[in-house]
Short mmCIF file of C-alpha atoms in Angstrom, two decimals:
data_model
loop_
_atom_site.label_atom_id
_atom_site.label_comp_id
_atom_site.label_asym_id
_atom_site.label_seq_id
_atom_site.Cartn_x
_atom_site.Cartn_y
_atom_site.Cartn_z
CA MET A 1 0.00 0.00 0.00
CA ALA A 2 2.80 2.41 0.93
CA THR A 3 4.54 1.68 -2.38
CA ARG A 4 1.38 2.38 -4.34
CA PHE A 5 0.83 5.62 -2.47
CA LEU A 6 4.39 6.70 -3.23
CA LEU A 7 3.97 5.89 -6.91
CA LEU A 8 0.73 7.86 -7.05
CA ALA A 9 2.37 10.82 -5.32
CA LEU A 10 5.28 10.76 -7.80
CA PHE A 11 2.87 10.50 -10.72
CA ALA A 12 0.89 13.49 -9.45
CA LEU A 13 4.08 15.52 -9.07
CA VAL A 14 5.28 14.71 -12.59
CA PHE A 15 1.83 15.30 -14.08
CA SER A 16 1.48 18.70 -12.36
CA GLN A 17 4.78 19.79 -13.92
CA ALA A 18 3.77 18.46 -17.33
CA ILE A 19 0.67 20.65 -17.51
CA ALA A 20 2.41 23.86 -16.45
CA SER A 21 2.17 26.75 -18.91
CA ASP A 22 5.90 26.92 -19.64
CA PRO A 23 8.55 24.30 -18.78
CA SER A 24 10.92 25.20 -15.97
CA PRO A 25 14.47 26.06 -17.11
CA LEU A 26 17.18 23.48 -16.49
CA GLN A 27 20.08 25.92 -16.80
CA ASP A 28 20.83 29.56 -16.01
CA PHE A 29 19.42 30.72 -19.33
CA CYS A 30 18.52 29.49 -22.81
CA VAL A 31 18.75 32.40 -25.22
CA ALA A 32 16.52 31.72 -28.21
CA ASP A 33 18.21 30.89 -31.50
CA LYS A 34 15.63 32.37 -33.88
CA ASN A 35 17.58 31.18 -36.93
CA SER A 36 17.49 27.49 -36.05
CA PRO A 37 15.46 25.33 -38.49
CA VAL A 38 14.67 22.84 -35.70
CA PHE A 39 11.05 22.90 -34.53
CA VAL A 40 10.46 22.25 -30.83
CA ASN A 41 7.94 23.22 -28.15
CA GLY A 42 9.40 26.68 -27.66
CA LEU A 43 12.67 27.86 -29.18
CA ILE A 44 16.07 26.19 -29.57
CA CYS A 45 18.83 27.43 -27.26
CA LYS A 46 21.69 29.48 -28.63
CA ASN A 47 25.17 28.28 -27.67
CA PRO A 48 25.83 30.08 -24.34
CA ASN A 49 29.40 30.77 -25.45
CA PHE A 50 27.99 33.06 -28.14
CA THR A 51 25.49 34.99 -26.00
CA THR A 52 25.93 38.71 -25.36
CA PRO A 53 24.23 41.32 -23.13
CA GLU A 54 22.15 42.32 -26.18
CA ASP A 55 20.36 38.96 -26.00
CA PHE A 56 18.82 40.09 -22.69
CA PHE A 57 18.00 43.65 -23.76
CA PHE A 58 15.00 45.34 -25.41
CA LYS A 59 14.57 49.03 -26.13
CA GLY A 60 11.40 50.89 -26.97
CA LEU A 61 8.68 50.51 -24.33
CA ASP A 62 9.01 54.22 -23.58
CA GLN A 63 7.59 54.96 -27.04
CA PRO A 64 3.78 55.14 -27.46
CA GLY A 65 2.21 52.85 -30.01
CA ASN A 66 0.08 53.97 -32.96
CA THR A 67 -3.57 54.02 -31.87
CA MET A 68 -4.93 55.44 -35.15
CA ASN A 69 -7.19 52.47 -35.87
CA LYS A 70 -10.81 51.40 -35.41
CA LEU A 71 -10.24 50.29 -31.83
CA GLY A 72 -7.95 53.13 -30.77
CA PHE A 73 -5.55 50.58 -29.35
CA ASN A 74 -2.01 49.29 -29.82
CA ALA A 75 0.00 46.57 -28.07
CA ASN A 76 3.78 46.24 -28.09
CA LEU A 77 4.50 42.70 -26.87
CA VAL A 78 7.98 41.75 -25.72
CA ASN A 79 8.04 37.96 -25.86
CA ALA A 80 10.85 35.47 -26.51
CA MET A 81 10.86 36.29 -30.21
CA ALA A 82 11.42 39.99 -29.49
CA LEU A 83 13.74 39.42 -26.53
CA PRO A 84 15.59 36.08 -26.99
CA GLY A 85 16.81 36.02 -23.38
CA LEU A 86 13.23 35.40 -22.23
CA ASN A 87 13.28 31.91 -23.73
CA THR A 88 12.38 29.27 -21.07
CA LEU A 89 11.92 31.92 -18.35
CA GLY A 90 8.12 31.81 -18.49
CA ILE A 91 7.45 35.56 -18.65
CA SER A 92 6.82 38.35 -21.13
CA ILE A 93 5.77 41.99 -20.97
CA ALA A 94 3.68 44.36 -23.08
CA ARG A 95 2.95 48.05 -23.37
CA LEU A 96 -0.73 48.76 -24.08
CA ASP A 97 -1.59 52.17 -25.57
CA PHE A 98 -5.11 53.57 -25.79
CA ALA A 99 -6.56 56.57 -27.58
CA PRO A 100 -9.39 58.35 -25.75
CA TYR A 101 -12.14 55.71 -25.44
CA GLY A 102 -9.80 53.15 -26.98
CA LEU A 103 -10.55 49.48 -26.43
CA ASN A 104 -8.54 46.29 -26.11
CA PRO A 105 -11.48 44.08 -27.12
CA PRO A 106 -12.53 40.86 -25.39
CA HIS A 107 -9.72 38.33 -25.85
CA THR A 108 -7.88 35.51 -24.12
CA HIS A 109 -4.28 34.45 -23.59
CA PRO A 110 -4.41 30.63 -23.78
CA ARG A 111 -1.04 30.19 -22.07
CA ALA A 112 -0.75 33.07 -19.60
CA THR A 113 -2.15 34.96 -16.66
CA GLU A 114 -1.92 38.73 -17.18
CA VAL A 115 -1.33 41.44 -14.57
CA PHE A 116 -2.15 44.94 -15.85
CA THR A 117 -0.76 48.12 -14.28
CA VAL A 118 -2.14 51.55 -15.20
CA VAL A 119 0.60 54.08 -15.90
CA GLU A 120 -1.60 56.87 -17.28
CA GLY A 121 -5.36 57.12 -17.68
CA THR A 122 -8.58 55.71 -16.32
CA PHE A 123 -9.71 52.28 -17.43
CA TYR A 124 -12.73 50.03 -17.10
CA VAL A 125 -11.44 46.44 -17.12
CA GLY A 126 -12.85 43.01 -16.45
CA PHE A 127 -12.88 39.28 -17.10
CA VAL A 128 -15.59 36.64 -17.41
CA THR A 129 -15.49 33.27 -15.68
CA SER A 130 -16.04 30.00 -17.53
CA ASN A 131 -19.37 28.18 -18.02
CA PRO A 132 -21.89 27.84 -16.55
CA ASP A 133 -21.65 30.99 -14.41
CA ASN A 134 -20.03 33.42 -16.91
CA LYS A 135 -19.67 35.89 -14.07
CA LEU A 136 -18.15 39.28 -14.85
CA PHE A 137 -15.50 40.66 -12.50
CA SER A 138 -14.87 44.29 -13.40
CA LYS A 139 -13.28 47.41 -11.93
CA VAL A 140 -12.47 51.03 -12.77
CA LEU A 141 -8.73 51.56 -12.53
CA ASN A 142 -6.72 54.75 -12.12
CA LYS A 143 -3.02 55.57 -12.31
CA GLY A 144 -1.00 53.09 -10.25
CA ASP A 145 -3.82 50.53 -9.96
CA VAL A 146 -3.23 46.86 -10.78
CA PHE A 147 -5.67 44.19 -11.96
CA VAL A 148 -5.07 40.51 -12.76
CA PHE A 149 -6.73 38.43 -15.49
CA PRO A 150 -6.56 34.66 -14.85
CA GLU A 151 -5.08 32.43 -17.52
CA GLY A 152 -7.37 31.58 -20.44
CA LEU A 153 -10.33 33.73 -19.36
CA ILE A 154 -11.92 36.31 -21.66
CA HIS A 155 -11.01 39.85 -20.59
CA PHE A 156 -10.85 43.44 -21.84
CA GLN A 157 -9.46 46.92 -21.09
CA TYR A 158 -11.33 50.11 -22.04
CA ASN A 159 -10.02 53.65 -21.69
CA ILE A 160 -12.96 55.60 -20.29
CA GLY A 161 -10.99 58.84 -20.04
CA LYS A 162 -11.01 61.79 -22.44
CA THR A 163 -7.23 61.60 -22.87
CA SER A 164 -4.84 58.95 -24.10
CA GLY A 165 -3.66 56.37 -21.60
CA PHE A 166 -1.38 53.38 -21.35
CA GLY A 167 -0.47 50.50 -19.11
CA ILE A 168 2.12 47.79 -18.72
CA SER A 169 1.14 44.12 -18.62
CA GLY A 170 3.19 41.23 -17.31
CA LEU A 171 2.31 37.77 -18.63
CA SER A 172 3.24 34.37 -17.21
CA SER A 173 4.53 32.85 -20.44
CA GLN A 174 7.33 33.56 -22.90
CA ASN A 175 4.65 33.19 -25.60
CA PRO A 176 1.24 33.93 -24.05
CA GLY A 177 -0.75 33.70 -27.28
CA LEU A 178 -3.71 35.89 -28.20
CA ILE A 179 -7.24 35.01 -29.29
CA THR A 180 -9.37 38.06 -30.06
CA ILE A 181 -12.91 36.72 -29.75
CA ALA A 182 -14.57 38.75 -32.52
CA ASN A 183 -11.77 38.03 -35.00
CA ALA A 184 -11.65 34.32 -34.20
CA VAL A 185 -15.41 33.90 -34.54
CA PHE A 186 -16.32 36.27 -37.37
CA LYS A 187 -13.06 36.46 -39.33
CA SER A 188 -11.76 32.89 -39.35
CA ASN A 189 -10.03 31.58 -42.47
CA PRO A 190 -11.90 29.90 -44.07
CA PRO A 191 -14.98 31.52 -42.52
CA ILE A 192 -17.34 29.71 -40.19
CA SER A 193 -20.69 29.17 -41.88
CA ASP A 194 -23.09 32.06 -41.29
CA ASP A 195 -25.77 29.45 -40.54
CA ILE A 196 -23.71 28.28 -37.58
CA LEU A 197 -22.94 31.80 -36.37
CA ALA A 198 -26.53 32.95 -36.80
CA LYS A 199 -27.77 30.07 -34.65
CA ALA A 200 -24.98 30.40 -32.08
CA PHE A 201 -25.56 34.13 -31.54
CA GLN A 202 -29.32 34.05 -32.29
CA LEU A 203 -28.91 36.59 -35.08
CA ASP A 204 -30.26 37.00 -38.58
CA LYS A 205 -27.79 35.74 -41.20
CA LYS A 206 -27.73 39.18 -42.82
CA ILE A 207 -26.45 40.67 -39.56
CA VAL A 208 -23.76 37.98 -39.35
CA ASP A 209 -22.71 38.72 -42.92
CA TRP A 210 -22.52 42.43 -42.11
CA ILE A 211 -20.42 41.84 -39.00
CA GLN A 212 -18.00 39.71 -41.01
CA THR A 213 -17.40 42.64 -43.38
CA GLN A 214 -16.69 45.04 -40.50
CA ILE A 215 -13.94 43.13 -38.70
#
């Protein structure tokens, strides 16, 4: 019995590590070799003898992004592709810029929890829990406020101020991924049948067709 319990405990430990968002590093660092033709779950390590301080450096988050678009929003994501030294470290960072009343629309990060810090502006933010409750947790944030969005849950950030604003987000993956809900549903390639979307959203097919032309 004791042996079986020990085996179960070891299995649980190994399994818990296997389902983690990003694997834990097994060395001091693993700078990404973006030129390697080898395909793995992540990025191949560059020979540590050839690494330089530049591999751990990124410049530019002080610069505002271009928000001249339909949403009035821009994201500058620093992941392992932009900053090779992040490879295997399980983190990334992003600057989020908003025009007045700009919106980061409902979306998910399939591999990361996000913590959002307001640097300038006033934001209405929130996330929705999974089925069956679909409960909305929302809050108005001001300069210096922080809000966390759990991994995989649909969330949004909306600048409710009359001036531009921006924030910094930390994400718990070197490659958090992004699924913008409206784009994924109404702008897939090839498109999802409008019969399916009309039934799913309880809309007339003409409305579905119109939405698909707007995104």
